[in-house]
Amino acid sequence: MPGPNRISWHDLECYGLPENTTAVINVAGQNILDPKQRWSEGFKQNVINSRVETTKSLAKAIIYTKADAFVTISGVSYYKPNDKEYTEESKCEKYDFLSKLCHEWEAAAQLPKDSNIRQTTIRSGVVLGKTGGMIKQIYLPFFFGLGGPIANGNQYMPWIHISDLVNLFLFSIENKTVHGILNGVAPQIITNKEFTKAFASVMQRPAFIPVPRIFLNSIFNKERVKVSTQYIFVIFCCN
């Protein structure tokens, strides 16, 4: 959007980043959870391009600046869902659309080995906040008493509050020893069932009836559902 101290992607391609740039953060990306968007091949390509191509553009532009830090975001979908405990050191192969997206997203952010710019990638869990994301999608079903755990509800739900995610970005910029991968997840490991119980309690609504996974898959597509119902045990281990 136009405004003071703002540049467009076109400006970035033509003129690069401002000379006084000290740090770059990229969180650009098509909203995967947007219920108005059909999970088509075109939408999936937009999801990829809005993340990978924007990251490539910034990675290309930042090397011509005197910036100290380049911070990008990815997702815990990088890790394969199972009961294994994952840390920042864990390596995983590509296994589905979201996993491939995270791998390509992170690869797009890589700077030349001789670059002096400190690089950090935050693999974020499900972002929670009152005004958007997952909470916005499930608010009405829970409000009308139709909320419930997904299937048996035992799947782990790596999450982070939006305020903590913002602070993690600031932490990555301000601390010159921080670099590499950070898992952007809360220290509390919870399951979908535990989250459902807590959210229903806050809203003072019942939430006892399990929601069949096949029902959600038929409405939102299984890849989109996976974003908020992953069996991933992720912990934050930054020293």
PDB file of C-alpha atoms in Angstrom:
ATOM      1  CA  MET A   1       0.000   0.000   0.000  1.00  0.00           C
ATOM      2  CA  PRO A   2       1.209   3.550  -0.696  1.00  0.00           C
ATOM      3  CA  GLY A   3       2.514   5.655   2.157  1.00  0.00           C
ATOM      4  CA  PRO A   4       5.625   7.261   3.651  1.00  0.00           C
ATOM      5  CA  ASN A   5       8.662   4.990   3.993  1.00  0.00           C
ATOM      6  CA  ARG A   6       6.976   2.222   2.001  1.00  0.00           C
ATOM      7  CA  ILE A   7       8.216   0.590  -1.183  1.00  0.00           C
ATOM      8  CA  SER A   8       6.461  -1.729  -3.599  1.00  0.00           C
ATOM      9  CA  TRP A   9       7.793  -5.031  -4.920  1.00  0.00           C
ATOM     10  CA  HIS A  10       8.276  -3.228  -8.225  1.00  0.00           C
ATOM     11  CA  ASP A  11      10.392  -0.582  -6.473  1.00  0.00           C
ATOM     12  CA  LEU A  12      12.421  -3.340  -4.851  1.00  0.00           C
ATOM     13  CA  GLU A  13      13.141  -4.991  -8.200  1.00  0.00           C
ATOM     14  CA  CYS A  14      14.065  -1.695  -9.858  1.00  0.00           C
ATOM     15  CA  TYR A  15      15.886   0.208  -7.118  1.00  0.00           C
ATOM     16  CA  GLY A  16      16.666  -2.293  -4.373  1.00  0.00           C
ATOM     17  CA  LEU A  17      16.351  -1.645  -0.647  1.00  0.00           C
ATOM     18  CA  PRO A  18      16.914   1.798   0.927  1.00  0.00           C
ATOM     19  CA  GLU A  19      20.573   2.585   1.620  1.00  0.00           C
ATOM     20  CA  ASN A  20      19.966   2.956   5.363  1.00  0.00           C
ATOM     21  CA  THR A  21      18.435  -0.525   5.747  1.00  0.00           C
ATOM     22  CA  THR A  22      19.706  -2.185   8.941  1.00  0.00           C
ATOM     23  CA  ALA A  23      17.537  -5.314   9.013  1.00  0.00           C
ATOM     24  CA  VAL A  24      14.986  -7.062   6.820  1.00  0.00           C
ATOM     25  CA  ILE A  25      12.065  -9.221   7.976  1.00  0.00           C
ATOM     26  CA  ASN A  26       9.880 -11.076   5.496  1.00  0.00           C
ATOM     27  CA  VAL A  27       6.486 -12.440   6.545  1.00  0.00           C
ATOM     28  CA  ALA A  28       4.775 -12.087   3.151  1.00  0.00           C
ATOM     29  CA  GLY A  29       2.483 -14.916   2.114  1.00  0.00           C
ATOM     30  CA  GLN A  30      -1.002 -15.801   0.886  1.00  0.00           C
ATOM     31  CA  ASN A  31      -3.259 -16.804   3.808  1.00  0.00           C
ATOM     32  CA  ILE A  32      -3.502 -20.605   3.651  1.00  0.00           C
ATOM     33  CA  LEU A  33      -6.473 -20.646   6.049  1.00  0.00           C
ATOM     34  CA  ASP A  34      -8.606 -18.259   3.955  1.00  0.00           C
ATOM     35  CA  PRO A  35     -11.946 -20.150   3.701  1.00  0.00           C
ATOM     36  CA  LYS A  36     -13.027 -18.017   0.734  1.00  0.00           C
ATOM     37  CA  GLN A  37     -10.270 -19.487  -1.416  1.00  0.00           C
ATOM     38  CA  ARG A  38     -10.794 -22.883  -3.041  1.00  0.00           C
ATOM     39  CA  TRP A  39      -7.795 -25.205  -2.675  1.00  0.00           C
ATOM     40  CA  SER A  40      -7.061 -25.228  -6.402  1.00  0.00           C
ATOM     41  CA  GLU A  41      -3.774 -25.586  -8.259  1.00  0.00           C
ATOM     42  CA  GLY A  42      -3.855 -21.845  -8.915  1.00  0.00           C
ATOM     43  CA  PHE A  43      -4.326 -21.050  -5.222  1.00  0.00           C
ATOM     44  CA  LYS A  44      -1.528 -23.435  -4.248  1.00  0.00           C
ATOM     45  CA  GLN A  45       0.774 -21.711  -6.739  1.00  0.00           C
ATOM     46  CA  ASN A  46      -0.130 -18.347  -5.211  1.00  0.00           C
ATOM     47  CA  VAL A  47       0.705 -19.764  -1.776  1.00  0.00           C
ATOM     48  CA  ILE A  48       4.131 -20.792  -3.091  1.00  0.00           C
ATOM     49  CA  ASN A  49       4.922 -17.658  -5.113  1.00  0.00           C
ATOM     50  CA  SER A  50       3.830 -15.253  -2.375  1.00  0.00           C
ATOM     51  CA  ARG A  51       6.379 -16.841  -0.051  1.00  0.00           C
ATOM     52  CA  VAL A  52       9.214 -18.182  -2.178  1.00  0.00           C
ATOM     53  CA  GLU A  53       9.447 -15.449  -4.812  1.00  0.00           C
ATOM     54  CA  THR A  54       9.181 -12.570  -2.334  1.00  0.00           C
ATOM     55  CA  THR A  55      11.881 -14.159  -0.210  1.00  0.00           C
ATOM     56  CA  LYS A  56      14.129 -14.588  -3.258  1.00  0.00           C
ATOM     57  CA  SER A  57      13.662 -10.921  -4.155  1.00  0.00           C
ATOM     58  CA  LEU A  58      14.624  -9.754  -0.670  1.00  0.00           C
ATOM     59  CA  ALA A  59      17.573 -12.161  -0.451  1.00  0.00           C
ATOM     60  CA  LYS A  60      18.831 -10.783  -3.750  1.00  0.00           C
ATOM     61  CA  ALA A  61      18.365  -7.165  -2.681  1.00  0.00           C
ATOM     62  CA  ILE A  62      19.754  -7.317   0.848  1.00  0.00           C
ATOM     63  CA  ILE A  63      23.279  -8.308  -0.204  1.00  0.00           C
ATOM     64  CA  TYR A  64      23.709  -4.839  -1.727  1.00  0.00           C
ATOM     65  CA  THR A  65      23.001  -3.140   1.602  1.00  0.00           C
ATOM     66  CA  LYS A  66      24.856  -2.778   4.890  1.00  0.00           C
ATOM     67  CA  ALA A  67      22.083  -4.588   6.749  1.00  0.00           C
ATOM     68  CA  ASP A  68      23.101  -6.643   9.773  1.00  0.00           C
ATOM     69  CA  ALA A  69      20.211  -9.125   9.882  1.00  0.00           C
ATOM     70  CA  PHE A  70      17.882 -10.975   7.526  1.00  0.00           C
ATOM     71  CA  VAL A  71      14.999 -12.708   9.322  1.00  0.00           C
ATOM     72  CA  THR A  72      12.482 -14.875   7.501  1.00  0.00           C
ATOM     73  CA  ILE A  73       9.655 -17.159   8.505  1.00  0.00           C
ATOM     74  CA  SER A  74       8.812 -20.753   7.672  1.00  0.00           C
ATOM     75  CA  GLY A  75       6.583 -23.312   9.380  1.00  0.00           C
ATOM     76  CA  VAL A  76       6.691 -26.408  11.551  1.00  0.00           C
ATOM     77  CA  SER A  77       5.201 -28.251   8.578  1.00  0.00           C
ATOM     78  CA  TYR A  78       8.877 -28.652   7.676  1.00  0.00           C
ATOM     79  CA  TYR A  79       8.828 -31.574  10.131  1.00  0.00           C
ATOM     80  CA  LYS A  80       7.068 -34.848   9.389  1.00  0.00           C
ATOM     81  CA  PRO A  81       4.068 -35.493  11.699  1.00  0.00           C
ATOM     82  CA  ASN A  82       4.717 -38.313  14.186  1.00  0.00           C
ATOM     83  CA  ASP A  83       5.494 -38.773  17.896  1.00  0.00           C
ATOM     84  CA  LYS A  84       9.164 -37.833  17.487  1.00  0.00           C
ATOM     85  CA  GLU A  85      10.459 -34.791  19.362  1.00  0.00           C
ATOM     86  CA  TYR A  86      11.842 -32.178  16.962  1.00  0.00           C
ATOM     87  CA  THR A  87      14.355 -29.438  17.742  1.00  0.00           C
ATOM     88  CA  GLU A  88      16.072 -26.850  15.551  1.00  0.00           C
ATOM     89  CA  GLU A  89      18.754 -29.421  14.748  1.00  0.00           C
ATOM     90  CA  SER A  90      16.292 -31.980  13.344  1.00  0.00           C
ATOM     91  CA  LYS A  91      16.452 -32.691   9.616  1.00  0.00           C
ATOM     92  CA  CYS A  92      13.480 -33.892   7.581  1.00  0.00           C
ATOM     93  CA  GLU A  93      12.855 -34.845   3.980  1.00  0.00           C
ATOM     94  CA  LYS A  94      10.083 -33.349   1.861  1.00  0.00           C
ATOM     95  CA  TYR A  95       6.934 -35.458   2.160  1.00  0.00           C
ATOM     96  CA  ASP A  96       3.867 -33.392   1.145  1.00  0.00           C
ATOM     97  CA  PHE A  97       2.839 -29.989  -0.237  1.00  0.00           C
ATOM     98  CA  LEU A  98       3.367 -28.021   2.979  1.00  0.00           C
ATOM     99  CA  SER A  99       6.676 -29.723   3.689  1.00  0.00           C
ATOM    100  CA  LYS A 100       7.932 -28.962   0.181  1.00  0.00           C
ATOM    101  CA  LEU A 101       6.738 -25.373   0.583  1.00  0.00           C
ATOM    102  CA  CYS A 102       8.741 -24.933   3.792  1.00  0.00           C
ATOM    103  CA  HIS A 103      11.876 -26.425   2.239  1.00  0.00           C
ATOM    104  CA  GLU A 104      11.611 -24.167  -0.836  1.00  0.00           C
ATOM    105  CA  TRP A 105      10.791 -21.159   1.346  1.00  0.00           C
ATOM    106  CA  GLU A 106      13.888 -21.663   3.473  1.00  0.00           C
ATOM    107  CA  ALA A 107      16.092 -22.364   0.454  1.00  0.00           C
ATOM    108  CA  ALA A 108      14.947 -19.088  -1.132  1.00  0.00           C
ATOM    109  CA  ALA A 109      16.244 -17.173   1.890  1.00  0.00           C
ATOM    110  CA  GLN A 110      19.790 -18.519   1.709  1.00  0.00           C
ATOM    111  CA  LEU A 111      22.419 -15.829   1.251  1.00  0.00           C
ATOM    112  CA  PRO A 112      25.863 -16.300  -0.330  1.00  0.00           C
ATOM    113  CA  LYS A 113      28.325 -18.027   1.996  1.00  0.00           C
ATOM    114  CA  ASP A 114      30.616 -15.011   1.944  1.00  0.00           C
ATOM    115  CA  SER A 115      27.840 -12.674   3.115  1.00  0.00           C
ATOM    116  CA  ASN A 116      28.357 -10.889   6.433  1.00  0.00           C
ATOM    117  CA  ILE A 117      24.616 -10.596   7.001  1.00  0.00           C
ATOM    118  CA  ARG A 118      23.321 -12.599   9.961  1.00  0.00           C
ATOM    119  CA  GLN A 119      20.478 -14.858   8.868  1.00  0.00           C
ATOM    120  CA  THR A 120      17.675 -16.360  10.975  1.00  0.00           C
ATOM    121  CA  THR A 121      14.647 -18.420   9.959  1.00  0.00           C
ATOM    122  CA  ILE A 122      11.742 -18.887  12.366  1.00  0.00           C
ATOM    123  CA  ARG A 123       9.727 -22.077  11.900  1.00  0.00           C
ATOM    124  CA  SER A 124       6.421 -20.942  13.317  1.00  0.00           C
ATOM    125  CA  GLY A 125       3.704 -23.057  14.859  1.00  0.00           C
ATOM    126  CA  VAL A 126       0.004 -22.191  14.537  1.00  0.00           C
ATOM    127  CA  VAL A 127      -0.231 -18.458  15.277  1.00  0.00           C
ATOM    128  CA  LEU A 128      -2.950 -17.540  17.768  1.00  0.00           C
ATOM    129  CA  GLY A 129      -4.435 -14.105  18.316  1.00  0.00           C
ATOM    130  CA  LYS A 130      -7.866 -12.559  18.763  1.00  0.00           C
ATOM    131  CA  THR A 131      -8.092 -10.866  15.384  1.00  0.00           C
ATOM    132  CA  GLY A 132      -7.132 -13.494  12.830  1.00  0.00           C
ATOM    133  CA  GLY A 133      -5.593 -16.797  11.893  1.00  0.00           C
ATOM    134  CA  MET A 134      -6.903 -19.997  13.410  1.00  0.00           C
ATOM    135  CA  ILE A 135      -8.955 -18.260  16.130  1.00  0.00           C
ATOM    136  CA  LYS A 136     -10.890 -16.306  13.524  1.00  0.00           C
ATOM    137  CA  GLN A 137     -11.730 -19.513  11.643  1.00  0.00           C
ATOM    138  CA  ILE A 138     -12.997 -21.473  14.653  1.00  0.00           C
ATOM    139  CA  TYR A 139     -14.687 -18.657  16.581  1.00  0.00           C
ATOM    140  CA  LEU A 140     -18.185 -18.995  15.130  1.00  0.00           C
ATOM    141  CA  PRO A 141     -18.420 -22.813  15.375  1.00  0.00           C
ATOM    142  CA  PHE A 142     -17.396 -22.615  19.044  1.00  0.00           C
ATOM    143  CA  PHE A 143     -19.678 -19.627  19.655  1.00  0.00           C
ATOM    144  CA  PHE A 144     -22.665 -21.690  18.504  1.00  0.00           C
ATOM    145  CA  GLY A 145     -21.582 -24.693  20.556  1.00  0.00           C
ATOM    146  CA  LEU A 146     -20.439 -26.696  17.540  1.00  0.00           C
ATOM    147  CA  GLY A 147     -16.745 -26.809  18.387  1.00  0.00           C
ATOM    148  CA  GLY A 148     -14.942 -29.973  19.369  1.00  0.00           C
ATOM    149  CA  PRO A 149     -11.648 -31.843  19.187  1.00  0.00           C
ATOM    150  CA  ILE A 150     -10.463 -33.113  15.806  1.00  0.00           C
ATOM    151  CA  ALA A 151     -10.982 -36.895  15.760  1.00  0.00           C
ATOM    152  CA  ASN A 152      -9.536 -38.229  19.055  1.00  0.00           C
ATOM    153  CA  GLY A 153      -7.810 -34.892  19.747  1.00  0.00           C
ATOM    154  CA  ASN A 154      -4.518 -36.517  20.718  1.00  0.00           C
ATOM    155  CA  GLN A 155      -2.463 -34.833  17.990  1.00  0.00           C
ATOM    156  CA  TYR A 156       0.113 -32.329  19.205  1.00  0.00           C
ATOM    157  CA  MET A 157      -0.573 -28.706  18.349  1.00  0.00           C
ATOM    158  CA  PRO A 158       2.578 -26.571  18.149  1.00  0.00           C
ATOM    159  CA  TRP A 159       1.389 -22.991  18.656  1.00  0.00           C
ATOM    160  CA  ILE A 160       2.616 -19.482  19.385  1.00  0.00           C
ATOM    161  CA  HIS A 161       0.835 -16.260  20.316  1.00  0.00           C
ATOM    162  CA  ILE A 162       1.207 -13.444  17.816  1.00  0.00           C
ATOM    163  CA  SER A 163       2.824 -11.192  20.462  1.00  0.00           C
ATOM    164  CA  ASP A 164       5.457 -13.829  21.218  1.00  0.00           C
ATOM    165  CA  LEU A 165       6.151 -14.290  17.520  1.00  0.00           C
ATOM    166  CA  VAL A 166       6.705 -10.547  17.120  1.00  0.00           C
ATOM    167  CA  ASN A 167       9.067 -10.580  20.105  1.00  0.00           C
ATOM    168  CA  LEU A 168      10.941 -13.509  18.575  1.00  0.00           C
ATOM    169  CA  PHE A 169      11.540 -11.442  15.445  1.00  0.00           C
ATOM    170  CA  LEU A 170      12.836  -8.569  17.581  1.00  0.00           C
ATOM    171  CA  PHE A 171      15.003 -11.001  19.548  1.00  0.00           C
ATOM    172  CA  SER A 172      16.490 -12.264  16.286  1.00  0.00           C
ATOM    173  CA  ILE A 173      17.332  -8.744  15.135  1.00  0.00           C
ATOM    174  CA  GLU A 174      18.657  -7.321  18.400  1.00  0.00           C
ATOM    175  CA  ASN A 175      20.831 -10.247  19.524  1.00  0.00           C
ATOM    176  CA  LYS A 176      23.898 -10.475  17.330  1.00  0.00           C
ATOM    177  CA  THR A 177      24.675 -14.046  18.396  1.00  0.00           C
ATOM    178  CA  VAL A 178      21.353 -15.394  17.116  1.00  0.00           C
ATOM    179  CA  HIS A 179      21.377 -17.049  13.708  1.00  0.00           C
ATOM    180  CA  GLY A 180      20.139 -20.156  11.926  1.00  0.00           C
ATOM    181  CA  ILE A 181      16.846 -21.913  12.684  1.00  0.00           C
ATOM    182  CA  LEU A 182      14.521 -21.051  15.586  1.00  0.00           C
ATOM    183  CA  ASN A 183      11.375 -23.048  16.308  1.00  0.00           C
ATOM    184  CA  GLY A 184       8.686 -20.439  16.922  1.00  0.00           C
ATOM    185  CA  VAL A 185       6.529 -22.429  19.327  1.00  0.00           C
ATOM    186  CA  ALA A 186       5.299 -22.035  22.891  1.00  0.00           C
ATOM    187  CA  PRO A 187       7.154 -24.028  25.576  1.00  0.00           C
ATOM    188  CA  GLN A 188       3.904 -25.711  26.614  1.00  0.00           C
ATOM    189  CA  ILE A 189       3.266 -28.842  24.568  1.00  0.00           C
ATOM    190  CA  ILE A 190      -0.482 -29.275  24.168  1.00  0.00           C
ATOM    191  CA  THR A 191      -2.803 -31.524  22.202  1.00  0.00           C
ATOM    192  CA  ASN A 192      -5.750 -30.531  20.072  1.00  0.00           C
ATOM    193  CA  LYS A 193      -8.046 -31.887  22.795  1.00  0.00           C
ATOM    194  CA  GLU A 194      -6.409 -29.716  25.471  1.00  0.00           C
ATOM    195  CA  PHE A 195      -6.605 -26.622  23.287  1.00  0.00           C
ATOM    196  CA  THR A 196     -10.260 -27.318  22.495  1.00  0.00           C
ATOM    197  CA  LYS A 197     -11.099 -27.654  26.192  1.00  0.00           C
ATOM    198  CA  ALA A 198      -9.297 -24.410  27.081  1.00  0.00           C
ATOM    199  CA  PHE A 199     -10.809 -22.425  24.206  1.00  0.00           C
ATOM    200  CA  ALA A 200     -14.332 -23.683  24.928  1.00  0.00           C
ATOM    201  CA  SER A 201     -13.882 -22.808  28.604  1.00  0.00           C
ATOM    202  CA  VAL A 202     -12.860 -19.233  27.768  1.00  0.00           C
ATOM    203  CA  MET A 203     -15.883 -18.892  25.486  1.00  0.00           C
ATOM    204  CA  GLN A 204     -18.125 -20.627  28.047  1.00  0.00           C
ATOM    205  CA  ARG A 205     -19.397 -23.049  25.427  1.00  0.00           C
ATOM    206  CA  PRO A 206     -19.592 -26.852  25.323  1.00  0.00           C
ATOM    207  CA  ALA A 207     -17.157 -28.693  23.070  1.00  0.00           C
ATOM    208  CA  PHE A 208     -17.586 -32.408  23.620  1.00  0.00           C
ATOM    209  CA  ILE A 209     -18.466 -33.826  20.207  1.00  0.00           C
ATOM    210  CA  PRO A 210     -15.403 -34.844  18.163  1.00  0.00           C
ATOM    211  CA  VAL A 211     -15.247 -33.449  14.638  1.00  0.00           C
ATOM    212  CA  PRO A 212     -14.417 -36.209  12.109  1.00  0.00           C
ATOM    213  CA  ARG A 213     -11.279 -35.410  10.142  1.00  0.00           C
ATOM    214  CA  ILE A 214     -12.960 -36.592   6.930  1.00  0.00           C
ATOM    215  CA  PHE A 215     -15.650 -33.924   7.448  1.00  0.00           C
ATOM    216  CA  LEU A 216     -13.061 -31.130   7.687  1.00  0.00           C
ATOM    217  CA  ASN A 217     -11.120 -32.525   4.739  1.00  0.00           C
ATOM    218  CA  SER A 218     -14.241 -32.421   2.577  1.00  0.00           C
ATOM    219  CA  ILE A 219     -14.823 -28.745   3.415  1.00  0.00           C
ATOM    220  CA  PHE A 220     -11.337 -27.224   3.650  1.00  0.00           C
ATOM    221  CA  ASN A 221      -9.060 -29.778   1.900  1.00  0.00           C
ATOM    222  CA  LYS A 222      -6.750 -32.047   3.880  1.00  0.00           C
ATOM    223  CA  GLU A 223      -3.644 -29.894   3.310  1.00  0.00           C
ATOM    224  CA  ARG A 224      -5.339 -26.817   4.754  1.00  0.00           C
ATOM    225  CA  VAL A 225      -6.745 -28.796   7.689  1.00  0.00           C
ATOM    226  CA  LYS A 226      -3.268 -30.144   8.396  1.00  0.00           C
ATOM    227  CA  VAL A 227      -2.034 -26.651   9.268  1.00  0.00           C
ATOM    228  CA  SER A 228      -4.063 -26.691  12.498  1.00  0.00           C
ATOM    229  CA  THR A 229      -4.205 -30.441  13.232  1.00  0.00           C
ATOM    230  CA  GLN A 230      -0.632 -31.662  12.846  1.00  0.00           C
ATOM    231  CA  TYR A 231       0.898 -34.506  14.874  1.00  0.00           C
ATOM    232  CA  ILE A 232       4.161 -32.623  15.433  1.00  0.00           C
ATOM    233  CA  PHE A 233       6.049 -32.453  18.737  1.00  0.00           C
ATOM    234  CA  VAL A 234       8.204 -29.339  18.313  1.00  0.00           C
ATOM    235  CA  ILE A 235      10.227 -27.648  21.034  1.00  0.00           C
ATOM    236  CA  PHE A 236      12.195 -24.391  21.171  1.00  0.00           C
ATOM    237  CA  CYS A 237      15.849 -24.994  22.053  1.00  0.00           C
ATOM    238  CA  CYS A 238      17.590 -21.664  21.408  1.00  0.00           C
ATOM    239  CA  ASN A 239      20.472 -21.119  23.825  1.00  0.00           C
TER     240      ASN A 239
END
